[in-house]
CSV table of N, CA, C and O in Angstrom, one decimal:
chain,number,residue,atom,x,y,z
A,1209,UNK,N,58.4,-11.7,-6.1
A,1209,UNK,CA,58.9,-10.8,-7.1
A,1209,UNK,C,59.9,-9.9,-6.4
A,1209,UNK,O,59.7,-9.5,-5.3
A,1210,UNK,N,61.2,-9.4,-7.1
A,1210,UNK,CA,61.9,-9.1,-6.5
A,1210,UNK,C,61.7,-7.4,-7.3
A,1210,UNK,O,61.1,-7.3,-8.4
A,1211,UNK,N,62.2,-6.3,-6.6
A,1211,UNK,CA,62.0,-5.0,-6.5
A,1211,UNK,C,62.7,-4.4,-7.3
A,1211,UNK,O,63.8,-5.1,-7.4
A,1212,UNK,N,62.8,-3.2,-8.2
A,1212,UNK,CA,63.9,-2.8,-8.9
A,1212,UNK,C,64.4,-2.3,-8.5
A,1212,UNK,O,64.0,-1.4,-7.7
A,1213,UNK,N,66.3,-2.4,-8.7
A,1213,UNK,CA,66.9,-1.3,-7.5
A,1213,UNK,C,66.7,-0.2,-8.0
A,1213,UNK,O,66.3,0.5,-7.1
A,1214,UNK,N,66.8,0.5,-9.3
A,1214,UNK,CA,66.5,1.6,-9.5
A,1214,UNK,C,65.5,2.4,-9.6
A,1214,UNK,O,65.7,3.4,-10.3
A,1215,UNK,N,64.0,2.0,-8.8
A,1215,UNK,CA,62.6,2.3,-9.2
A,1215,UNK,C,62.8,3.4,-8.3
A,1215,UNK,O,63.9,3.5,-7.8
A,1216,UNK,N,61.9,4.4,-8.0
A,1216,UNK,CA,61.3,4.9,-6.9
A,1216,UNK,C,59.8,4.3,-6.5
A,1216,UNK,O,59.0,4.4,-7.4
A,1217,UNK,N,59.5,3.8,-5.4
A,1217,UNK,CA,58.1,3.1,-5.1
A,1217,UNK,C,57.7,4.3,-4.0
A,1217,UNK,O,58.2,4.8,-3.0
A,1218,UNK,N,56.6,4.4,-4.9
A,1218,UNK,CA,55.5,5.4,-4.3
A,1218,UNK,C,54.3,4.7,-3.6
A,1218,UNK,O,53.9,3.6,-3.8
A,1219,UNK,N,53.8,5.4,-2.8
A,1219,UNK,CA,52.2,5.0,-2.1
A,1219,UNK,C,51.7,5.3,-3.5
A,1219,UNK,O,52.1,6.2,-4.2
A,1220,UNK,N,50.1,4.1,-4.0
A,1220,UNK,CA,49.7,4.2,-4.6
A,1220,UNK,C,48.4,5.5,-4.2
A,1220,UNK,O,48.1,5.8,-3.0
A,1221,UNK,N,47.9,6.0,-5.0
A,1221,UNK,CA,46.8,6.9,-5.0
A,1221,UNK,C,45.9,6.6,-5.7
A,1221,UNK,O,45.9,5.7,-6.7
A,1222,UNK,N,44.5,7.7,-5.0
A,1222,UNK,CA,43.3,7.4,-6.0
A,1222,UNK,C,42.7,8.2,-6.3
A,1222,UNK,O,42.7,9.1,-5.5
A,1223,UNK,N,42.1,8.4,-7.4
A,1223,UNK,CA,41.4,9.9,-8.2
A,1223,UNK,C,42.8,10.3,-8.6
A,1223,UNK,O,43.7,9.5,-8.8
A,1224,UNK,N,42.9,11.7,-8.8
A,1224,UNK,CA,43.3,12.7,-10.1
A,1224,UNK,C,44.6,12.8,-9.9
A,1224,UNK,O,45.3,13.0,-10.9
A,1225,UNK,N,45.5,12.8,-8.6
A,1225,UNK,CA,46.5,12.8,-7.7
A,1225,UNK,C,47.7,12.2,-8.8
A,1225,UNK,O,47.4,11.1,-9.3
A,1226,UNK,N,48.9,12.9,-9.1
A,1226,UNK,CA,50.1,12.3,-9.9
A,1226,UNK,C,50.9,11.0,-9.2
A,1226,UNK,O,51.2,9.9,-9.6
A,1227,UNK,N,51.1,11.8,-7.8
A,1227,UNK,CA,52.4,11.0,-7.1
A,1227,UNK,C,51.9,11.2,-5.8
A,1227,UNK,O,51.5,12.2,-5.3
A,1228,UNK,N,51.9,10.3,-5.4
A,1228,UNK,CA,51.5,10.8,-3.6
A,1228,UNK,C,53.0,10.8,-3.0
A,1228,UNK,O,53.8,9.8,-3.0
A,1229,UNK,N,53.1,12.0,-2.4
A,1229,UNK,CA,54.7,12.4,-2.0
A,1229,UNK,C,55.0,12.1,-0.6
A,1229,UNK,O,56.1,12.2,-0.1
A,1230,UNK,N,53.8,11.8,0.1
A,1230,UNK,CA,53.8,11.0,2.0
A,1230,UNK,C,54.9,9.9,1.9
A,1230,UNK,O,55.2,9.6,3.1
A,1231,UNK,N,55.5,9.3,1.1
A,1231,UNK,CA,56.1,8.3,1.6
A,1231,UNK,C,57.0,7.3,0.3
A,1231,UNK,O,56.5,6.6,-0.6
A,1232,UNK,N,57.8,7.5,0.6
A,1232,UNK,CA,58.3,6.8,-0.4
A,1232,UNK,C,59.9,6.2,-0.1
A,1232,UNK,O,60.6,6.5,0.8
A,1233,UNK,N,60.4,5.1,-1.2
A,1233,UNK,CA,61.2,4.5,-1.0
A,1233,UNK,C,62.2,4.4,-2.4
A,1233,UNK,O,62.3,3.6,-3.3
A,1234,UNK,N,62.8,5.4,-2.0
A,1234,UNK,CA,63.7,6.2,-3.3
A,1234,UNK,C,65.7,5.9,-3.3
A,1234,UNK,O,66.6,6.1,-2.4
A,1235,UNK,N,65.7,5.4,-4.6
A,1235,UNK,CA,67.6,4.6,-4.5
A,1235,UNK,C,68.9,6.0,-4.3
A,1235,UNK,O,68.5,7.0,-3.8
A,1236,UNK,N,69.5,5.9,-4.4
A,1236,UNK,CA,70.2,7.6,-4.1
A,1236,UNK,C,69.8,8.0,-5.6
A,1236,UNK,O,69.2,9.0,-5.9
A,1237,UNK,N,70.1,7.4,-6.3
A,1237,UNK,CA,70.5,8.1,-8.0
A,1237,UNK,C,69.1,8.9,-8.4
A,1237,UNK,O,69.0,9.4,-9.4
A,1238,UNK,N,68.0,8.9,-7.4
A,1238,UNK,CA,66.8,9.5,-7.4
A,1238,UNK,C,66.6,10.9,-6.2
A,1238,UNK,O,65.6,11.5,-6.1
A,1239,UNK,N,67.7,11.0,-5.6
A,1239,UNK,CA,67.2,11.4,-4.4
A,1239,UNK,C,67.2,13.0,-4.7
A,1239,UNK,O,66.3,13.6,-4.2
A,1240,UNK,N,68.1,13.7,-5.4
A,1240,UNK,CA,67.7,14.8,-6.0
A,1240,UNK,C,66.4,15.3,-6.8
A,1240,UNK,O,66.0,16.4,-6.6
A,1241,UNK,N,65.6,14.5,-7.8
A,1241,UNK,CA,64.7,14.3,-8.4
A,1241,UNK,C,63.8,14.4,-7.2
A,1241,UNK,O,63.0,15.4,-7.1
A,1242,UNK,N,63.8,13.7,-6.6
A,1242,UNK,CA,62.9,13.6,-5.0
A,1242,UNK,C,62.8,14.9,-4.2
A,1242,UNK,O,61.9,15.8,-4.1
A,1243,UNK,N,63.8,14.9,-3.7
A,1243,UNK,CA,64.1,15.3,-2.6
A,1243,UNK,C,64.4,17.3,-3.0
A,1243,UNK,O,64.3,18.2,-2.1
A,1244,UNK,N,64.6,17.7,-4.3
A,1244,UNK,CA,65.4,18.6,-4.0
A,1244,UNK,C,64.3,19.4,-5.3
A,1244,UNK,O,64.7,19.5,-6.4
A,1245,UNK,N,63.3,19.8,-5.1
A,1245,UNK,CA,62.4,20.4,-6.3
A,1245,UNK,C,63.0,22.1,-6.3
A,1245,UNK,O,63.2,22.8,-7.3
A,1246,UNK,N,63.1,22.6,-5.2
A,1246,UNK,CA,63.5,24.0,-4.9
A,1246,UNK,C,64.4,24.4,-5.2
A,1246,UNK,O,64.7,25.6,-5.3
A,1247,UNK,N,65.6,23.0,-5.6
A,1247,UNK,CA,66.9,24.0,-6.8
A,1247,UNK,C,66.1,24.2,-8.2
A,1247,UNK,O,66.4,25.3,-8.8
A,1248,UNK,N,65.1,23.5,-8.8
A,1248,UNK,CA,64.5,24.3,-10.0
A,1248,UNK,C,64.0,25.1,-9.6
A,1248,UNK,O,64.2,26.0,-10.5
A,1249,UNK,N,63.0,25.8,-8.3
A,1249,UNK,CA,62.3,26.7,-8.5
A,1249,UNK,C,63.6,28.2,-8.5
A,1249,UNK,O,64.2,29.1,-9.0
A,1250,UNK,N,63.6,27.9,-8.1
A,1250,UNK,CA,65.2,29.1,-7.3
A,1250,UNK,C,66.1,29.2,-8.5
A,1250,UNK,O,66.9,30.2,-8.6
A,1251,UNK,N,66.3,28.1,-9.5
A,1251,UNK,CA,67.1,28.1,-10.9
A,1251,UNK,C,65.7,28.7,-11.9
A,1251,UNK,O,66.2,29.2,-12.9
A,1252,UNK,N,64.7,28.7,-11.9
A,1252,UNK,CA,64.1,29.0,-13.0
A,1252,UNK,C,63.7,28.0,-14.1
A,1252,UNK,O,63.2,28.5,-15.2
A,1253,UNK,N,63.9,26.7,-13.9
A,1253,UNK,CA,63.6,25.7,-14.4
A,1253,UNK,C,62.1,25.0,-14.2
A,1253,UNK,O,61.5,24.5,-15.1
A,1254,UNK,N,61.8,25.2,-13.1
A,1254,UNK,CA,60.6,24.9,-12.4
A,1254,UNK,C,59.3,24.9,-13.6
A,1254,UNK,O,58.7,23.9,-13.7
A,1255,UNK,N,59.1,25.7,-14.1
A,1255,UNK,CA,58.1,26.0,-15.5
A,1255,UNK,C,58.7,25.2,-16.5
A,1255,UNK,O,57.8,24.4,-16.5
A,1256,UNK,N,59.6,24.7,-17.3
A,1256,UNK,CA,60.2,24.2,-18.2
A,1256,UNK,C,59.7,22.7,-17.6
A,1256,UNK,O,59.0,22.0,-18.3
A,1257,UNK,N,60.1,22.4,-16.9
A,1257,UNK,CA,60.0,21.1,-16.3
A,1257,UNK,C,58.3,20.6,-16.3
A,1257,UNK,O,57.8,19.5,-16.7
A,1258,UNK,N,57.6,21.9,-15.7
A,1258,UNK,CA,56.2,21.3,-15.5
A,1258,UNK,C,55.7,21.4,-16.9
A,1258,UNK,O,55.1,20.4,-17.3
A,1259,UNK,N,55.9,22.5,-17.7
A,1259,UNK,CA,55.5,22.5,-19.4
A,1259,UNK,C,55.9,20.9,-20.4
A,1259,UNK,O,55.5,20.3,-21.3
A,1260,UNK,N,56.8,20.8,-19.6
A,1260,UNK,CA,57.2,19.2,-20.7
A,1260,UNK,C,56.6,18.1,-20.0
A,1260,UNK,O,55.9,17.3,-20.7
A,1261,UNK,N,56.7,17.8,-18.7
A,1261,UNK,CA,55.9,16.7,-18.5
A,1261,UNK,C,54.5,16.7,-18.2
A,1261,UNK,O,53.9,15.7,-17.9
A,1262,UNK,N,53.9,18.2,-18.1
A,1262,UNK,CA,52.5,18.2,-17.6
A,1262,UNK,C,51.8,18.4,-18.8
A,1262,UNK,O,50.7,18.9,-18.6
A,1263,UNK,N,52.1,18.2,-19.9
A,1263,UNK,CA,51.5,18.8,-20.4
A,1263,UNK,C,49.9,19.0,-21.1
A,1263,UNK,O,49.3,18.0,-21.4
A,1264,UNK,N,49.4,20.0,-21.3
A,1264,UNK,CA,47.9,20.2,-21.0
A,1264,UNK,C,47.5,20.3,-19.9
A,1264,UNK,O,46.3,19.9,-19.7
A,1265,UNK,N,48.1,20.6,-18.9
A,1265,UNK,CA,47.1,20.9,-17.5
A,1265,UNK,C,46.9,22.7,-17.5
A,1265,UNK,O,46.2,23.2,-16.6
A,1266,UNK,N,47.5,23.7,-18.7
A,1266,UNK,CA,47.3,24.7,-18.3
A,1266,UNK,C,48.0,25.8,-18.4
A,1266,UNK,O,49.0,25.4,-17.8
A,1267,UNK,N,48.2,26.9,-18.6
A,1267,UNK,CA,49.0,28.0,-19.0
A,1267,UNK,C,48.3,29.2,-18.6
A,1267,UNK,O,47.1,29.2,-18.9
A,1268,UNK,N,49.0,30.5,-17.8
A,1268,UNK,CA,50.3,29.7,-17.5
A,1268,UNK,C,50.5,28.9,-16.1
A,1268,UNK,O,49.7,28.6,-15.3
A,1269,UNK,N,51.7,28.6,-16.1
A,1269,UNK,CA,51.9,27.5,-14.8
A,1269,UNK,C,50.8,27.5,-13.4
A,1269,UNK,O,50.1,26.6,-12.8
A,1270,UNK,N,51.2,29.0,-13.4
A,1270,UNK,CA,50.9,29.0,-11.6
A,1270,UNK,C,49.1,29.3,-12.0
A,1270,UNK,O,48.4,29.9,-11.2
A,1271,UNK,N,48.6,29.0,-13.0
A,1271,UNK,CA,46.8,28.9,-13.1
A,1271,UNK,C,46.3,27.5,-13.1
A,1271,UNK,O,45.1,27.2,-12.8
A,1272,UNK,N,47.2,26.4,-13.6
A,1272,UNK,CA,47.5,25.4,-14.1
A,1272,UNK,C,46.4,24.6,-12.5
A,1272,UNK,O,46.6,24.6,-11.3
A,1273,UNK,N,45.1,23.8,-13.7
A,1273,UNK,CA,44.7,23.4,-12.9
A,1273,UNK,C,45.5,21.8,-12.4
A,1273,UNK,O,46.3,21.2,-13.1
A,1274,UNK,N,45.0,21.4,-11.1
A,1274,UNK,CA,45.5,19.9,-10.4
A,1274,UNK,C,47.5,20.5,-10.3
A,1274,UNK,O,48.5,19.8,-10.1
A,1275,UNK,N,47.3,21.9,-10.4
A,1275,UNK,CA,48.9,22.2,-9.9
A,1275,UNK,C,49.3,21.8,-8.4
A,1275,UNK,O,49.2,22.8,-7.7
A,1276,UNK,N,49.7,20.6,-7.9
A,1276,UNK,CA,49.5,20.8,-6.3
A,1276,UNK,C,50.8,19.8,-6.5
A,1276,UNK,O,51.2,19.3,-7.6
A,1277,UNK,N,51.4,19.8,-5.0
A,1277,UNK,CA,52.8,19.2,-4.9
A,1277,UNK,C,53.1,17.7,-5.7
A,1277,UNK,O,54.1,17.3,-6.1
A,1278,UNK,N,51.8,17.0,-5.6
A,1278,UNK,CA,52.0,15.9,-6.2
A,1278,UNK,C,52.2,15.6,-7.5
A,1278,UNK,O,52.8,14.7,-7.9
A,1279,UNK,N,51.5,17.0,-8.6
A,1279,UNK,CA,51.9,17.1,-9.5
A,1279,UNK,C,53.4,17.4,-9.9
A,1279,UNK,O,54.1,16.8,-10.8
A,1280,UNK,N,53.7,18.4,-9.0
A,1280,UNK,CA,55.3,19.1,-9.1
A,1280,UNK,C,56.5,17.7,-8.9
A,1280,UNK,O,57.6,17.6,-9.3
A,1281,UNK,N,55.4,16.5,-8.0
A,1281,UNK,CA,56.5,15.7,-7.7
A,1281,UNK,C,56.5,15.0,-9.0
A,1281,UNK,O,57.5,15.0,-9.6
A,1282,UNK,N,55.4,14.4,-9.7
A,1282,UNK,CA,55.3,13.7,-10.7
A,1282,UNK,C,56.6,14.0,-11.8
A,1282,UNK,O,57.4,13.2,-12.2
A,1283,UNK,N,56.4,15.4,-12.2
A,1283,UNK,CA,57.1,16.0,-13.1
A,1283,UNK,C,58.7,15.9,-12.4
A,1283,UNK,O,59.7,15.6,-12.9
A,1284,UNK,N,58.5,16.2,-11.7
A,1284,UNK,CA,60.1,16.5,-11.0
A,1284,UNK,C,61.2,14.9,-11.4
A,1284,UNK,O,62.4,14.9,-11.7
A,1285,UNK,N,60.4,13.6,-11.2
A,1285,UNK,CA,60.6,12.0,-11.0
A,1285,UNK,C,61.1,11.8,-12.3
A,1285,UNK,O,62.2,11.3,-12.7
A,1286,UNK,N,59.9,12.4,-13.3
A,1286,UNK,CA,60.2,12.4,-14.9
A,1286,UNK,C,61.6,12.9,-15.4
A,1286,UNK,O,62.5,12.1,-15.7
A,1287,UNK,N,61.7,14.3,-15.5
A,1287,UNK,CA,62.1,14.9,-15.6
A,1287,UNK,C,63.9,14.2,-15.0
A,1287,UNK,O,65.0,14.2,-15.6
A,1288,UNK,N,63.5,13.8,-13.8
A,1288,UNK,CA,64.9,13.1,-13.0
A,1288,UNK,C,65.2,11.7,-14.0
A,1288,UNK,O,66.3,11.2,-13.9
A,1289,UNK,N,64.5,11.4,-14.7
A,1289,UNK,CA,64.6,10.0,-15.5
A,1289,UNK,C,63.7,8.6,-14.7
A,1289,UNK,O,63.6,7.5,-15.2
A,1290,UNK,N,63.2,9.2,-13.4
A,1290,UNK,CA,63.2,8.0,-12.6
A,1290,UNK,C,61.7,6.8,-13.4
A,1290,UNK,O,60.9,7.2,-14.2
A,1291,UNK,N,61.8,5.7,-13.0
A,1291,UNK,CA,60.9,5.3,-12.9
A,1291,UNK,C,59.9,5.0,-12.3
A,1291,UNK,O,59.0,4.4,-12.8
């Protein structure tokens, strides 16, 4: 089977965990999405982003249970379009 060029391929995870962010194999057109979460926090976008793709884990943000980087990455991938 051949790979999509535009996916981002994650390590799979188990239990409650969005995205496991150790390792991954990401195309450029993702690499912002990935790579760069701290221009939303520093723009103020950071909440908007977690509110649309998380939604129901919690209000507000920073009480927001299972809030941990993997979630932030999950939302961040979405939010980027990625697959």
């Amino acid at each position: 089977r051949r790979a999509a060029p535009e996916a981002v391929y994650l390590v799979s995870t188990y239990g409650e965990y969005w995205a496991n962010d150790r390792f991954a194999a990401v195309p450029r057109k993702h690499l912002g999405a990935y790579f760069e979460g701290w221009q939303l926090v520093v723009s103020g976008e950071a909440d908007d982003v977690i509110r649309r793709h998380l939604q129901g884990c919690g209000e507000p943000v920073y009480y927001m249970q299972h809030a941990q980087t993997e979630a932030f990455l999950y939302a961040r991938l979405r939010h980027g379009s990625a697959e």
